GROMACS .gro file of C-alpha atoms in nm:
model
  191
    1MET     CA    1  -0.693   4.275   1.462
    2THR     CA    2  -0.807   4.573   1.260
    3ASP     CA    3  -1.121   4.778   1.302
    4ILE     CA    4  -1.238   4.667   0.955
    5MET     CA    5  -1.524   4.422   0.986
    6TRP     CA    6  -1.547   4.337   0.616
    7ASP     CA    7  -1.273   4.367   0.359
    8SER     CA    8  -1.415   4.464   0.018
    9GLU     CA    9  -1.120   4.294  -0.157
   10ILE     CA   10  -1.217   3.962   0.002
   11TYR     CA   11  -1.576   4.020  -0.110
   12GLU     CA   12  -1.471   4.089  -0.470
   13LYS     CA   13  -1.251   3.778  -0.481
   14ALA     CA   14  -1.538   3.567  -0.348
   15ALA     CA   15  -1.773   3.712  -0.611
   16ASP     CA   16  -1.516   3.648  -0.888
   17ALA     CA   17  -1.473   3.288  -0.772
   18GLY     CA   18  -1.838   3.228  -0.856
   19THR     CA   19  -1.803   3.331  -1.223
   20PRO     CA   20  -1.763   3.059  -1.488
   21GLY     CA   21  -1.405   2.975  -1.577
   22SER     CA   22  -1.259   3.131  -1.264
   23GLY     CA   23  -1.168   2.813  -1.081
   24PRO     CA   24  -1.266   2.454  -1.007
   25ALA     CA   25  -1.633   2.375  -1.054
   26ALA     CA   26  -1.840   2.361  -0.739
   27PRO     CA   27  -2.088   2.078  -0.687
   28SER     CA   28  -2.432   2.152  -0.828
   29LEU     CA   29  -2.689   2.274  -0.579
   30ALA     CA   30  -2.973   2.166  -0.809
   31ASP     CA   31  -3.064   1.888  -0.565
   32PRO     CA   32  -3.126   2.040  -0.219
   33ARG     CA   33  -3.149   1.687  -0.076
   34GLN     CA   34  -2.780   1.628  -0.152
   35LEU     CA   35  -2.689   1.950   0.029
   36ARG     CA   36  -2.909   1.851   0.324
   37ASN     CA   37  -2.743   1.508   0.338
   38ALA     CA   38  -2.397   1.666   0.336
   39LEU     CA   39  -2.496   1.910   0.613
   40GLY     CA   40  -2.629   1.612   0.811
   41ASN     CA   41  -2.272   1.498   0.866
   42PHE     CA   42  -2.238   1.771   1.127
   43ALA     CA   43  -2.373   1.630   1.453
   44THR     CA   44  -2.583   1.880   1.647
   45GLY     CA   45  -2.750   1.896   1.982
   46VAL     CA   46  -3.127   1.911   2.003
   47VAL     CA   47  -3.323   2.187   2.175
   48VAL     CA   48  -3.688   2.264   2.231
   49LEU     CA   49  -3.788   2.630   2.224
   50THR     CA   50  -4.075   2.692   2.465
   51TYR     CA   51  -4.306   2.990   2.514
   52GLU     CA   52  -4.644   3.085   2.656
   53SER     CA   53  -4.940   3.219   2.461
   54GLY     CA   54  -5.291   3.273   2.593
   55GLY     CA   55  -5.216   3.084   2.913
   56GLU     CA   56  -5.101   2.771   2.722
   57TYR     CA   57  -4.744   2.638   2.689
   58TYR     CA   58  -4.601   2.555   2.346
   59GLY     CA   59  -4.273   2.433   2.205
   60ILE     CA   60  -4.088   2.343   1.889
   61THR     CA   61  -3.792   2.109   1.839
   62VAL     CA   62  -3.491   2.253   1.653
   63ASN     CA   63  -3.127   2.159   1.607
   64SER     CA   64  -2.993   2.490   1.476
   65PHE     CA   65  -2.880   2.661   1.796
   66THR     CA   66  -2.556   2.835   1.891
   67SER     CA   67  -2.408   3.083   2.132
   68VAL     CA   68  -2.335   3.426   1.982
   69SER     CA   69  -2.209   3.664   2.250
   70LEU     CA   70  -2.126   3.678   2.620
   71ASP     CA   71  -2.154   4.058   2.643
   72PRO     CA   72  -2.441   4.101   2.593
   73PRO     CA   73  -2.541   3.736   2.648
   74LEU     CA   74  -2.696   3.628   2.315
   75VAL     CA   75  -2.795   3.295   2.161
   76LEU     CA   76  -2.923   3.219   1.811
   77VAL     CA   77  -3.178   2.974   1.674
   78SER     CA   78  -3.263   2.923   1.310
   79MET     CA   79  -3.635   2.886   1.238
   80GLN     CA   80  -3.812   2.794   0.914
   81ARG     CA   81  -4.010   3.088   0.779
   82THR     CA   82  -4.316   2.863   0.761
   83SER     CA   83  -4.303   2.773   1.132
   84ARG     CA   84  -4.613   2.879   1.326
   85SER     CA   85  -4.388   2.939   1.629
   86LEU     CA   86  -4.172   3.199   1.454
   87THR     CA   87  -4.405   3.495   1.518
   88TYR     CA   88  -4.428   3.411   1.887
   89LEU     CA   89  -4.050   3.383   1.928
   90LEU     CA   90  -3.998   3.725   1.775
   91GLU     CA   91  -4.257   3.888   2.005
   92ARG     CA   92  -4.231   3.729   2.351
   93PRO     CA   93  -3.991   3.563   2.593
   94PHE     CA   94  -3.886   3.208   2.512
   95ALA     CA   95  -3.670   2.936   2.662
   96VAL     CA   96  -3.409   2.724   2.488
   97ASN     CA   97  -3.416   2.379   2.652
   98VAL     CA   98  -3.112   2.165   2.567
   99LEU     CA   99  -3.238   1.806   2.562
  100GLY     CA  100  -3.070   1.509   2.725
  101ASP     CA  101  -3.035   1.163   2.574
  102ASP     CA  102  -3.325   1.053   2.796
  103GLN     CA  103  -3.562   1.311   2.643
  104LEU     CA  104  -3.621   1.170   2.294
  105ASP     CA  105  -3.995   1.151   2.363
  106THR     CA  106  -3.992   1.526   2.440
  107ALA     CA  107  -3.806   1.599   2.115
  108LEU     CA  108  -4.058   1.393   1.919
  109HIS     CA  109  -4.354   1.552   2.096
  110PHE     CA  110  -4.249   1.904   1.997
  111ALA     CA  111  -4.149   1.789   1.648
  112GLY     CA  112  -4.516   1.713   1.576
  113LYS     CA  113  -4.532   1.352   1.696
  114PRO     CA  114  -4.733   1.372   2.020
  115GLN     CA  115  -4.625   1.129   2.291
  116SER     CA  116  -4.835   0.978   2.568
  117ARG     CA  117  -4.603   1.090   2.848
  118PRO     CA  118  -4.696   1.446   2.957
  119VAL     CA  119  -4.435   1.720   2.949
  120ALA     CA  120  -4.314   1.826   3.294
  121TRP     CA  121  -4.294   2.206   3.302
  122VAL     CA  122  -4.095   2.436   3.530
  123GLU     CA  123  -4.249   2.779   3.594
  124ASP     CA  124  -3.974   2.974   3.768
  125GLY     CA  125  -3.925   3.269   3.538
  126ALA     CA  126  -4.086   3.477   3.269
  127VAL     CA  127  -4.121   3.176   3.042
  128PRO     CA  128  -4.194   2.804   3.092
  129ARG     CA  129  -3.915   2.555   3.051
  130ILE     CA  130  -3.889   2.176   3.038
  131ASP     CA  131  -3.799   1.992   3.358
  132GLY     CA  132  -3.494   1.767   3.349
  133SER     CA  133  -3.310   1.938   3.063
  134PRO     CA  134  -2.930   1.939   3.090
  135ALA     CA  135  -2.929   2.316   3.029
  136TYR     CA  136  -3.175   2.596   2.967
  137PHE     CA  137  -3.160   2.959   2.862
  138GLN     CA  138  -3.456   3.189   2.928
  139CYS     CA  139  -3.447   3.469   2.671
  140THR     CA  140  -3.613   3.784   2.552
  141PRO     CA  141  -3.620   3.852   2.177
  142TRP     CA  142  -3.320   4.059   2.063
  143ALA     CA  143  -3.340   4.057   1.681
  144GLY     CA  144  -3.446   3.858   1.376
  145TYR     CA  145  -3.247   3.837   1.053
  146ASP     CA  146  -3.318   3.709   0.703
  147GLY     CA  147  -3.168   3.365   0.654
  148GLY     CA  148  -3.316   3.262   0.319
  149ASP     CA  149  -3.590   3.008   0.386
  150HIS     CA  150  -3.515   3.052   0.759
  151VAL     CA  151  -3.514   3.343   1.004
  152LEU     CA  152  -3.222   3.377   1.244
  153VAL     CA  153  -3.366   3.463   1.585
  154LEU     CA  154  -3.136   3.612   1.847
  155GLY     CA  155  -3.240   3.597   2.209
  156ARG     CA  156  -3.088   3.784   2.501
  157VAL     CA  157  -3.029   3.540   2.788
  158VAL     CA  158  -3.192   3.665   3.109
  159SER     CA  159  -3.141   3.347   3.313
  160HIS     CA  160  -2.989   3.004   3.264
  161GLY     CA  161  -2.906   2.683   3.443
  162GLN     CA  162  -2.749   2.343   3.393
  163ARG     CA  163  -2.725   1.987   3.520
  164ASP     CA  164  -2.401   1.795   3.484
  165ASP     CA  165  -2.540   1.447   3.549
  166THR     CA  166  -2.672   1.372   3.199
  167SER     CA  167  -2.557   1.355   2.837
  168PRO     CA  168  -2.706   1.544   2.542
  169LEU     CA  169  -2.944   1.417   2.278
  170LEU     CA  170  -2.782   1.445   1.934
  171PHE     CA  171  -2.904   1.458   1.575
  172TYR     CA  172  -2.674   1.310   1.309
  173ARG     CA  173  -2.746   1.207   0.949
  174GLY     CA  174  -3.118   1.234   1.003
  175GLN     CA  175  -3.114   1.011   1.311
  176TRP     CA  176  -3.140   1.066   1.686
  177SER     CA  177  -2.824   0.968   1.869
  178ALA     CA  178  -2.627   1.001   2.191
  179LEU     CA  179  -2.264   1.054   2.282
  180ALA     CA  180  -2.041   0.748   2.270
  181GLN     CA  181  -1.976   0.597   2.610
  182GLU     CA  182  -1.649   0.699   2.770
  183SER     CA  183  -1.378   0.437   2.757
  184ASP     CA  184  -1.217   0.290   3.068
  185ASP     CA  185  -0.887   0.309   2.881
  186PRO     CA  186  -0.684   0.597   3.035
  187GLU     CA  187  -0.547   0.685   2.691
  188GLY     CA  188  -0.894   0.706   2.541
  189ARG     CA  189  -0.848   0.433   2.280
  190ARG     CA  190  -1.152   0.245   2.154
  191PRO     CA  191  -1.150  -0.135   2.103
   0.00000   0.00000   0.00000
């Protein structure tokens, strides 16, 4: 691998590919709903970002989360610019709580659909986290980057944990889902 992080020749070719008559026509992006539907074909996990403000605990459900680096330990979440939580996540510690398939009510609660079952909090670090999550990452803000109508928020992981006795909650094609059950077939074939 070279020390060059970005090859200007690749950039110029990419820019030329976008000019009329330079290649096959790309699908129109005039309808953002079509793009959103196409992106929905990528199944994602579901996380709730939690933080404390004024002695109260808050959270927001998101599905744009990924690991970035092990050294230093960084994770990334993508937040809508219009989110009220965005300012807090850029200024104070937060936790990324990976939700299990038994935590749909928690996902809905922090997606703006309050549920009757109270949230069980764990207070063992600098930031509150949700009890029973398959994994969590307690973070301090590292950086925020322009992402169009979103802001990419990087957090430096200061502590983490996991449970291996549960499966993740998934989001696919606009629907909540879970992993398929494992087959008893040793070769992994499905009926």
